[in-house]
Each structure stands twice: as C-alpha cells, then as structure tokens.
Amino acid sequence: MGDPVLTRYLGGPESPQQIRERHARYLRMGDADLGRMLVILAGQDETPAGTHGYWKRDDRTGGAIVWETGWFVLPHFQGQGIATRATRLMAEMAWADAADRPIHAYPAMDNGASNAVCRKVGFRLIGAFDFEYPPGHRLRCNDWVLEPRG
C-alpha cells in the first residue's frame, strides 16, 4: 500500500502509519464471519506474489451483507494469471465461511487488469458508481458481483 504504482487506482500510497494501521486490521480478520486476508504464493518455492482478501460489508445499496474482495499482485508476477487463480480460490474460501453471501469487487473503471480478472472468474458487471476512497478522493468504480453457486 506504500507503492505509488500499485496504488495508482486507489488514490496513491499510504503513509507508514496508515500501513501499520491497515496491517493491524488485517491481523484482526481471522474470524470467518469478518473475512480473511491472504498472501498469494507462487511457484514451487511459494514466493510471496501479492495479497488477496475478502471482508464483510453492507451491500452498497444498503440491502444485504456481502463479501467485498480486493487483491494486489506484485509487478513481476502480473500477467501470469495469478490474480485470476487466486480470486477463484478466494471465492471457495469465502463461501466456505458464508455459503449464501455474494462477493463484490469494486475495481476502478480504468483498472483494466482487475476488471479483466472479474470477467474471467465469472463476476457479473452491475454498473459503475462513484466511491470516496481514500477519504477526500473520488474513485469511479465498477461494481462486479459473483453469486454463490447452488
């Protein structure tokens, strides 16, 4: 979250203090009802390649509890299908925790790679909306949903 390239679609890098606070929140997410933050491991040597996670939130229309998901893949691992594979695995884990909860992803409209991951995994595009993230920064996002199976 401190890298300007990796955070270009999220309003830019966070300060060291903001990163410490984020990490503390991630460590508290071990409860299956709240969500999980995961490290993406790649290759035979299981090299850390990024992060993926899902967390509980109110549907942005205020109707239901959903999972929100987000991910980062380090630059030298991008373009290898890692985010797509990790997103499929994340969905299985999320539904093991709450089988009936839809999963939403909110990538910036101009984040072609993350929007492509959503399409490849089978998310359905609901539409675009404006989101304030981080506070004071307007972000135009797509709302993608992956419905639970069965």
JSON list of C-alpha atoms in Angstrom, two decimals:
[
{"chain": "A", "resi": 1, "resn": "MET", "atom": "CA", "xyz": [0.00, 0.00, 0.00]},
{"chain": "A", "resi": 2, "resn": "GLY", "atom": "CA", "xyz": [3.04, 2.27, 0.05]},
{"chain": "A", "resi": 3, "resn": "ASP", "atom": "CA", "xyz": [3.95, 1.73, -3.60]},
{"chain": "A", "resi": 4, "resn": "PRO", "atom": "CA", "xyz": [2.80, 4.50, -5.96]},
{"chain": "A", "resi": 5, "resn": "VAL", "atom": "CA", "xyz": [2.49, 2.12, -8.94]},
{"chain": "A", "resi": 6, "resn": "LEU", "atom": "CA", "xyz": [0.41, -0.48, -7.09]},
{"chain": "A", "resi": 7, "resn": "THR", "atom": "CA", "xyz": [-1.87, 2.14, -5.54]},
{"chain": "A", "resi": 8, "resn": "ARG", "atom": "CA", "xyz": [-2.39, 4.34, -8.61]},
{"chain": "A", "resi": 9, "resn": "TYR", "atom": "CA", "xyz": [-6.03, 3.19, -8.86]},
{"chain": "A", "resi": 10, "resn": "LEU", "atom": "CA", "xyz": [-6.63, 3.73, -5.13]},
{"chain": "A", "resi": 11, "resn": "GLY", "atom": "CA", "xyz": [-5.64, 7.34, -4.66]},
{"chain": "A", "resi": 12, "resn": "GLY", "atom": "CA", "xyz": [-1.92, 6.79, -4.18]},
{"chain": "A", "resi": 13, "resn": "PRO", "atom": "CA", "xyz": [0.34, 5.37, -1.49]},
{"chain": "A", "resi": 14, "resn": "GLU", "atom": "CA", "xyz": [-0.49, 5.31, 2.19]},
{"chain": "A", "resi": 15, "resn": "SER", "atom": "CA", "xyz": [1.79, 6.73, 4.88]},
{"chain": "A", "resi": 16, "resn": "PRO", "atom": "CA", "xyz": [3.83, 4.35, 7.06]},
{"chain": "A", "resi": 17, "resn": "GLN", "atom": "CA", "xyz": [1.34, 4.97, 9.91]},
{"chain": "A", "resi": 18, "resn": "GLN", "atom": "CA", "xyz": [-1.64, 4.15, 7.66]},
{"chain": "A", "resi": 19, "resn": "ILE", "atom": "CA", "xyz": [0.09, 0.95, 6.54]},
{"chain": "A", "resi": 20, "resn": "ARG", "atom": "CA", "xyz": [0.69, -0.10, 10.17]},
{"chain": "A", "resi": 21, "resn": "GLU", "atom": "CA", "xyz": [-2.99, 0.55, 10.97]},
{"chain": "A", "resi": 22, "resn": "ARG", "atom": "CA", "xyz": [-4.09, -1.44, 7.90]},
{"chain": "A", "resi": 23, "resn": "HIS", "atom": "CA", "xyz": [-1.85, -4.33, 8.88]},
{"chain": "A", "resi": 24, "resn": "ALA", "atom": "CA", "xyz": [-3.34, -4.35, 12.39]},
{"chain": "A", "resi": 25, "resn": "ARG", "atom": "CA", "xyz": [-6.85, -4.51, 10.86]},
{"chain": "A", "resi": 26, "resn": "TYR", "atom": "CA", "xyz": [-5.75, -7.41, 8.65]},
{"chain": "A", "resi": 27, "resn": "LEU", "atom": "CA", "xyz": [-4.41, -9.31, 11.66]},
{"chain": "A", "resi": 28, "resn": "ARG", "atom": "CA", "xyz": [-7.79, -8.94, 13.40]},
{"chain": "A", "resi": 29, "resn": "MET", "atom": "CA", "xyz": [-9.62, -10.51, 10.42]},
{"chain": "A", "resi": 30, "resn": "GLY", "atom": "CA", "xyz": [-9.05, -14.14, 11.41]},
{"chain": "A", "resi": 31, "resn": "ASP", "atom": "CA", "xyz": [-12.73, -14.61, 12.24]},
{"chain": "A", "resi": 32, "resn": "ALA", "atom": "CA", "xyz": [-14.60, -16.49, 9.49]},
{"chain": "A", "resi": 33, "resn": "ASP", "atom": "CA", "xyz": [-17.54, -14.13, 9.82]},
{"chain": "A", "resi": 34, "resn": "LEU", "atom": "CA", "xyz": [-15.44, -10.99, 9.31]},
{"chain": "A", "resi": 35, "resn": "GLY", "atom": "CA", "xyz": [-13.32, -12.18, 6.39]},
{"chain": "A", "resi": 36, "resn": "ARG", "atom": "CA", "xyz": [-9.70, -13.02, 5.78]},
{"chain": "A", "resi": 37, "resn": "MET", "atom": "CA", "xyz": [-6.54, -11.50, 4.32]},
{"chain": "A", "resi": 38, "resn": "LEU", "atom": "CA", "xyz": [-4.32, -13.94, 2.48]},
{"chain": "A", "resi": 39, "resn": "VAL", "atom": "CA", "xyz": [-0.85, -13.99, 0.97]},
{"chain": "A", "resi": 40, "resn": "ILE", "atom": "CA", "xyz": [-0.68, -15.17, -2.65]},
{"chain": "A", "resi": 41, "resn": "LEU", "atom": "CA", "xyz": [2.17, -17.66, -3.03]},
{"chain": "A", "resi": 42, "resn": "ALA", "atom": "CA", "xyz": [3.55, -18.51, -6.49]},
{"chain": "A", "resi": 43, "resn": "GLY", "atom": "CA", "xyz": [5.65, -21.33, -7.88]},
{"chain": "A", "resi": 44, "resn": "GLN", "atom": "CA", "xyz": [7.25, -24.39, -6.37]},
{"chain": "A", "resi": 45, "resn": "ASP", "atom": "CA", "xyz": [9.16, -22.27, -3.86]},
{"chain": "A", "resi": 46, "resn": "GLU", "atom": "CA", "xyz": [5.94, -20.48, -2.80]},
{"chain": "A", "resi": 47, "resn": "THR", "atom": "CA", "xyz": [7.33, -16.99, -3.32]},
{"chain": "A", "resi": 48, "resn": "PRO", "atom": "CA", "xyz": [5.03, -14.25, -1.98]},
{"chain": "A", "resi": 49, "resn": "ALA", "atom": "CA", "xyz": [3.42, -12.72, -5.07]},
{"chain": "A", "resi": 50, "resn": "GLY", "atom": "CA", "xyz": [0.76, -10.46, -3.56]},
{"chain": "A", "resi": 51, "resn": "THR", "atom": "CA", "xyz": [-2.27, -10.38, -1.30]},
{"chain": "A", "resi": 52, "resn": "HIS", "atom": "CA", "xyz": [-5.93, -11.23, -1.63]},
{"chain": "A", "resi": 53, "resn": "GLY", "atom": "CA", "xyz": [-8.75, -10.87, 0.80]},
{"chain": "A", "resi": 54, "resn": "TYR", "atom": "CA", "xyz": [-12.44, -10.72, 1.47]},
{"chain": "A", "resi": 55, "resn": "TRP", "atom": "CA", "xyz": [-14.30, -8.91, 4.19]},
{"chain": "A", "resi": 56, "resn": "LYS", "atom": "CA", "xyz": [-17.84, -8.44, 5.37]},
{"chain": "A", "resi": 57, "resn": "ARG", "atom": "CA", "xyz": [-19.66, -5.26, 4.40]},
{"chain": "A", "resi": 58, "resn": "ASP", "atom": "CA", "xyz": [-23.11, -3.89, 3.78]},
{"chain": "A", "resi": 59, "resn": "ASP", "atom": "CA", "xyz": [-24.16, -4.02, 0.16]},
{"chain": "A", "resi": 60, "resn": "ARG", "atom": "CA", "xyz": [-23.58, -0.54, -1.26]},
{"chain": "A", "resi": 61, "resn": "THR", "atom": "CA", "xyz": [-27.35, -0.21, -1.84]},
{"chain": "A", "resi": 62, "resn": "GLY", "atom": "CA", "xyz": [-27.87, -0.87, 1.88]},
{"chain": "A", "resi": 63, "resn": "GLY", "atom": "CA", "xyz": [-29.81, -4.09, 1.46]},
{"chain": "A", "resi": 64, "resn": "ALA", "atom": "CA", "xyz": [-27.75, -7.10, 2.45]},
{"chain": "A", "resi": 65, "resn": "ILE", "atom": "CA", "xyz": [-24.47, -8.32, 3.93]},
{"chain": "A", "resi": 66, "resn": "VAL", "atom": "CA", "xyz": [-21.97, -9.24, 1.21]},
{"chain": "A", "resi": 67, "resn": "TRP", "atom": "CA", "xyz": [-18.32, -10.09, 0.90]},
{"chain": "A", "resi": 68, "resn": "GLU", "atom": "CA", "xyz": [-16.11, -7.42, -0.64]},
{"chain": "A", "resi": 69, "resn": "THR", "atom": "CA", "xyz": [-12.88, -8.59, -2.20]},
{"chain": "A", "resi": 70, "resn": "GLY", "atom": "CA", "xyz": [-9.66, -6.97, -3.31]},
{"chain": "A", "resi": 71, "resn": "TRP", "atom": "CA", "xyz": [-6.17, -8.02, -4.34]},
{"chain": "A", "resi": 72, "resn": "PHE", "atom": "CA", "xyz": [-2.68, -6.87, -5.23]},
{"chain": "A", "resi": 73, "resn": "VAL", "atom": "CA", "xyz": [-0.20, -8.80, -7.36]},
{"chain": "A", "resi": 74, "resn": "LEU", "atom": "CA", "xyz": [3.42, -7.64, -7.32]},
{"chain": "A", "resi": 75, "resn": "PRO", "atom": "CA", "xyz": [4.56, -6.23, -10.69]},
{"chain": "A", "resi": 76, "resn": "HIS", "atom": "CA", "xyz": [6.93, -9.04, -11.68]},
{"chain": "A", "resi": 77, "resn": "PHE", "atom": "CA", "xyz": [4.11, -11.61, -11.15]},
{"chain": "A", "resi": 78, "resn": "GLN", "atom": "CA", "xyz": [1.47, -9.70, -13.12]},
{"chain": "A", "resi": 79, "resn": "GLY", "atom": "CA", "xyz": [0.20, -11.04, -16.44]},
{"chain": "A", "resi": 80, "resn": "GLN", "atom": "CA", "xyz": [0.64, -14.70, -15.45]},
{"chain": "A", "resi": 81, "resn": "GLY", "atom": "CA", "xyz": [-2.94, -15.49, -14.40]},
{"chain": "A", "resi": 82, "resn": "ILE", "atom": "CA", "xyz": [-2.06, -15.43, -10.70]},
{"chain": "A", "resi": 83, "resn": "ALA", "atom": "CA", "xyz": [-4.79, -12.96, -9.73]},
{"chain": "A", "resi": 84, "resn": "THR", "atom": "CA", "xyz": [-7.40, -14.98, -11.62]},
{"chain": "A", "resi": 85, "resn": "ARG", "atom": "CA", "xyz": [-6.40, -18.24, -9.90]},
{"chain": "A", "resi": 86, "resn": "ALA", "atom": "CA", "xyz": [-6.20, -16.53, -6.51]},
{"chain": "A", "resi": 87, "resn": "THR", "atom": "CA", "xyz": [-9.65, -14.99, -7.00]},
{"chain": "A", "resi": 88, "resn": "ARG", "atom": "CA", "xyz": [-11.20, -18.38, -7.77]},
{"chain": "A", "resi": 89, "resn": "LEU", "atom": "CA", "xyz": [-9.58, -19.85, -4.64]},
{"chain": "A", "resi": 90, "resn": "MET", "atom": "CA", "xyz": [-10.68, -16.84, -2.58]},
{"chain": "A", "resi": 91, "resn": "ALA", "atom": "CA", "xyz": [-14.29, -17.39, -3.66]},
{"chain": "A", "resi": 92, "resn": "GLU", "atom": "CA", "xyz": [-14.19, -21.00, -2.46]},
{"chain": "A", "resi": 93, "resn": "MET", "atom": "CA", "xyz": [-12.82, -19.89, 0.90]},
{"chain": "A", "resi": 94, "resn": "ALA", "atom": "CA", "xyz": [-15.35, -17.07, 1.26]},
{"chain": "A", "resi": 95, "resn": "TRP", "atom": "CA", "xyz": [-18.25, -19.40, 0.50]},
{"chain": "A", "resi": 96, "resn": "ALA", "atom": "CA", "xyz": [-16.89, -21.96, 2.96]},
{"chain": "A", "resi": 97, "resn": "ASP", "atom": "CA", "xyz": [-17.25, -19.19, 5.57]},
{"chain": "A", "resi": 98, "resn": "ALA", "atom": "CA", "xyz": [-20.68, -17.95, 4.37]},
{"chain": "A", "resi": 99, "resn": "ALA", "atom": "CA", "xyz": [-22.17, -20.08, 1.61]},
{"chain": "A", "resi": 100, "resn": "ASP", "atom": "CA", "xyz": [-25.02, -17.74, 0.72]},
{"chain": "A", "resi": 101, "resn": "ARG", "atom": "CA", "xyz": [-23.10, -14.45, 0.64]},
{"chain": "A", "resi": 102, "resn": "PRO", "atom": "CA", "xyz": [-22.41, -12.84, -2.77]},
{"chain": "A", "resi": 103, "resn": "ILE", "atom": "CA", "xyz": [-18.92, -11.49, -3.43]},
{"chain": "A", "resi": 104, "resn": "HIS", "atom": "CA", "xyz": [-18.46, -7.96, -4.78]},
{"chain": "A", "resi": 105, "resn": "ALA", "atom": "CA", "xyz": [-15.34, -6.44, -6.33]},
{"chain": "A", "resi": 106, "resn": "TYR", "atom": "CA", "xyz": [-15.06, -2.70, -6.94]},
{"chain": "A", "resi": 107, "resn": "PRO", "atom": "CA", "xyz": [-12.08, -2.05, -9.23]},
{"chain": "A", "resi": 108, "resn": "ALA", "atom": "CA", "xyz": [-11.53, 1.41, -10.65]},
{"chain": "A", "resi": 109, "resn": "MET", "atom": "CA", "xyz": [-13.09, 1.69, -14.10]},
{"chain": "A", "resi": 110, "resn": "ASP", "atom": "CA", "xyz": [-9.68, 2.36, -15.65]},
{"chain": "A", "resi": 111, "resn": "ASN", "atom": "CA", "xyz": [-8.02, -0.63, -13.94]},
{"chain": "A", "resi": 112, "resn": "GLY", "atom": "CA", "xyz": [-8.15, -2.92, -16.96]},
{"chain": "A", "resi": 113, "resn": "ALA", "atom": "CA", "xyz": [-6.31, -5.80, -15.31]},
{"chain": "A", "resi": 114, "resn": "SER", "atom": "CA", "xyz": [-8.61, -6.07, -12.27]},
{"chain": "A", "resi": 115, "resn": "ASN", "atom": "CA", "xyz": [-11.73, -5.68, -14.39]},
{"chain": "A", "resi": 116, "resn": "ALA", "atom": "CA", "xyz": [-10.42, -8.49, -16.65]},
{"chain": "A", "resi": 117, "resn": "VAL", "atom": "CA", "xyz": [-9.93, -10.74, -13.60]},
{"chain": "A", "resi": 118, "resn": "CYS", "atom": "CA", "xyz": [-13.57, -10.16, -12.66]},
{"chain": "A", "resi": 119, "resn": "ARG", "atom": "CA", "xyz": [-14.72, -11.13, -16.17]},
{"chain": "A", "resi": 120, "resn": "LYS", "atom": "CA", "xyz": [-12.50, -14.23, -16.32]},
{"chain": "A", "resi": 121, "resn": "VAL", "atom": "CA", "xyz": [-13.69, -15.51, -12.94]},
{"chain": "A", "resi": 122, "resn": "GLY", "atom": "CA", "xyz": [-17.35, -15.07, -13.85]},
{"chain": "A", "resi": 123, "resn": "PHE", "atom": "CA", "xyz": [-18.36, -11.95, -11.94]},
{"chain": "A", "resi": 124, "resn": "ARG", "atom": "CA", "xyz": [-21.36, -10.11, -13.42]},
{"chain": "A", "resi": 125, "resn": "LEU", "atom": "CA", "xyz": [-21.00, -6.38, -14.03]},
{"chain": "A", "resi": 126, "resn": "ILE", "atom": "CA", "xyz": [-23.74, -4.45, -12.23]},
{"chain": "A", "resi": 127, "resn": "GLY", "atom": "CA", "xyz": [-22.56, -0.99, -13.27]},
{"chain": "A", "resi": 128, "resn": "ALA", "atom": "CA", "xyz": [-20.40, 1.99, -12.41]},
{"chain": "A", "resi": 129, "resn": "PHE", "atom": "CA", "xyz": [-20.62, 4.22, -9.37]},
{"chain": "A", "resi": 130, "resn": "ASP", "atom": "CA", "xyz": [-18.62, 6.89, -7.54]},
{"chain": "A", "resi": 131, "resn": "PHE", "atom": "CA", "xyz": [-16.88, 5.87, -4.34]},
{"chain": "A", "resi": 132, "resn": "GLU", "atom": "CA", "xyz": [-14.88, 8.01, -1.93]},
{"chain": "A", "resi": 133, "resn": "TYR", "atom": "CA", "xyz": [-11.61, 6.18, -1.30]},
{"chain": "A", "resi": 134, "resn": "PRO", "atom": "CA", "xyz": [-9.48, 7.18, 0.40]},
{"chain": "A", "resi": 135, "resn": "PRO", "atom": "CA", "xyz": [-11.48, 9.91, 2.13]},
{"chain": "A", "resi": 136, "resn": "GLY", "atom": "CA", "xyz": [-11.43, 13.04, 0.02]},
{"chain": "A", "resi": 137, "resn": "HIS", "atom": "CA", "xyz": [-10.62, 11.18, -3.21]},
{"chain": "A", "resi": 138, "resn": "ARG", "atom": "CA", "xyz": [-13.37, 10.37, -5.74]},
{"chain": "A", "resi": 139, "resn": "LEU", "atom": "CA", "xyz": [-12.92, 6.99, -7.37]},
{"chain": "A", "resi": 140, "resn": "ARG", "atom": "CA", "xyz": [-15.08, 5.85, -10.30]},
{"chain": "A", "resi": 141, "resn": "CYS", "atom": "CA", "xyz": [-15.55, 2.09, -9.85]},
{"chain": "A", "resi": 142, "resn": "ASN", "atom": "CA", "xyz": [-17.27, -0.85, -11.43]},
{"chain": "A", "resi": 143, "resn": "ASP", "atom": "CA", "xyz": [-19.46, -2.99, -9.20]},
{"chain": "A", "resi": 144, "resn": "TRP", "atom": "CA", "xyz": [-18.97, -6.66, -10.05]},
{"chain": "A", "resi": 145, "resn": "VAL", "atom": "CA", "xyz": [-20.81, -9.48, -8.26]},
{"chain": "A", "resi": 146, "resn": "LEU", "atom": "CA", "xyz": [-20.13, -13.21, -8.07]},
{"chain": "A", "resi": 147, "resn": "GLU", "atom": "CA", "xyz": [-23.19, -15.07, -6.87]},
{"chain": "A", "resi": 148, "resn": "PRO", "atom": "CA", "xyz": [-22.88, -18.18, -4.69]},
{"chain": "A", "resi": 149, "resn": "ARG", "atom": "CA", "xyz": [-23.35, -21.46, -6.51]},
{"chain": "A", "resi": 150, "resn": "GLY", "atom": "CA", "xyz": [-26.43, -23.57, -5.93]}
]
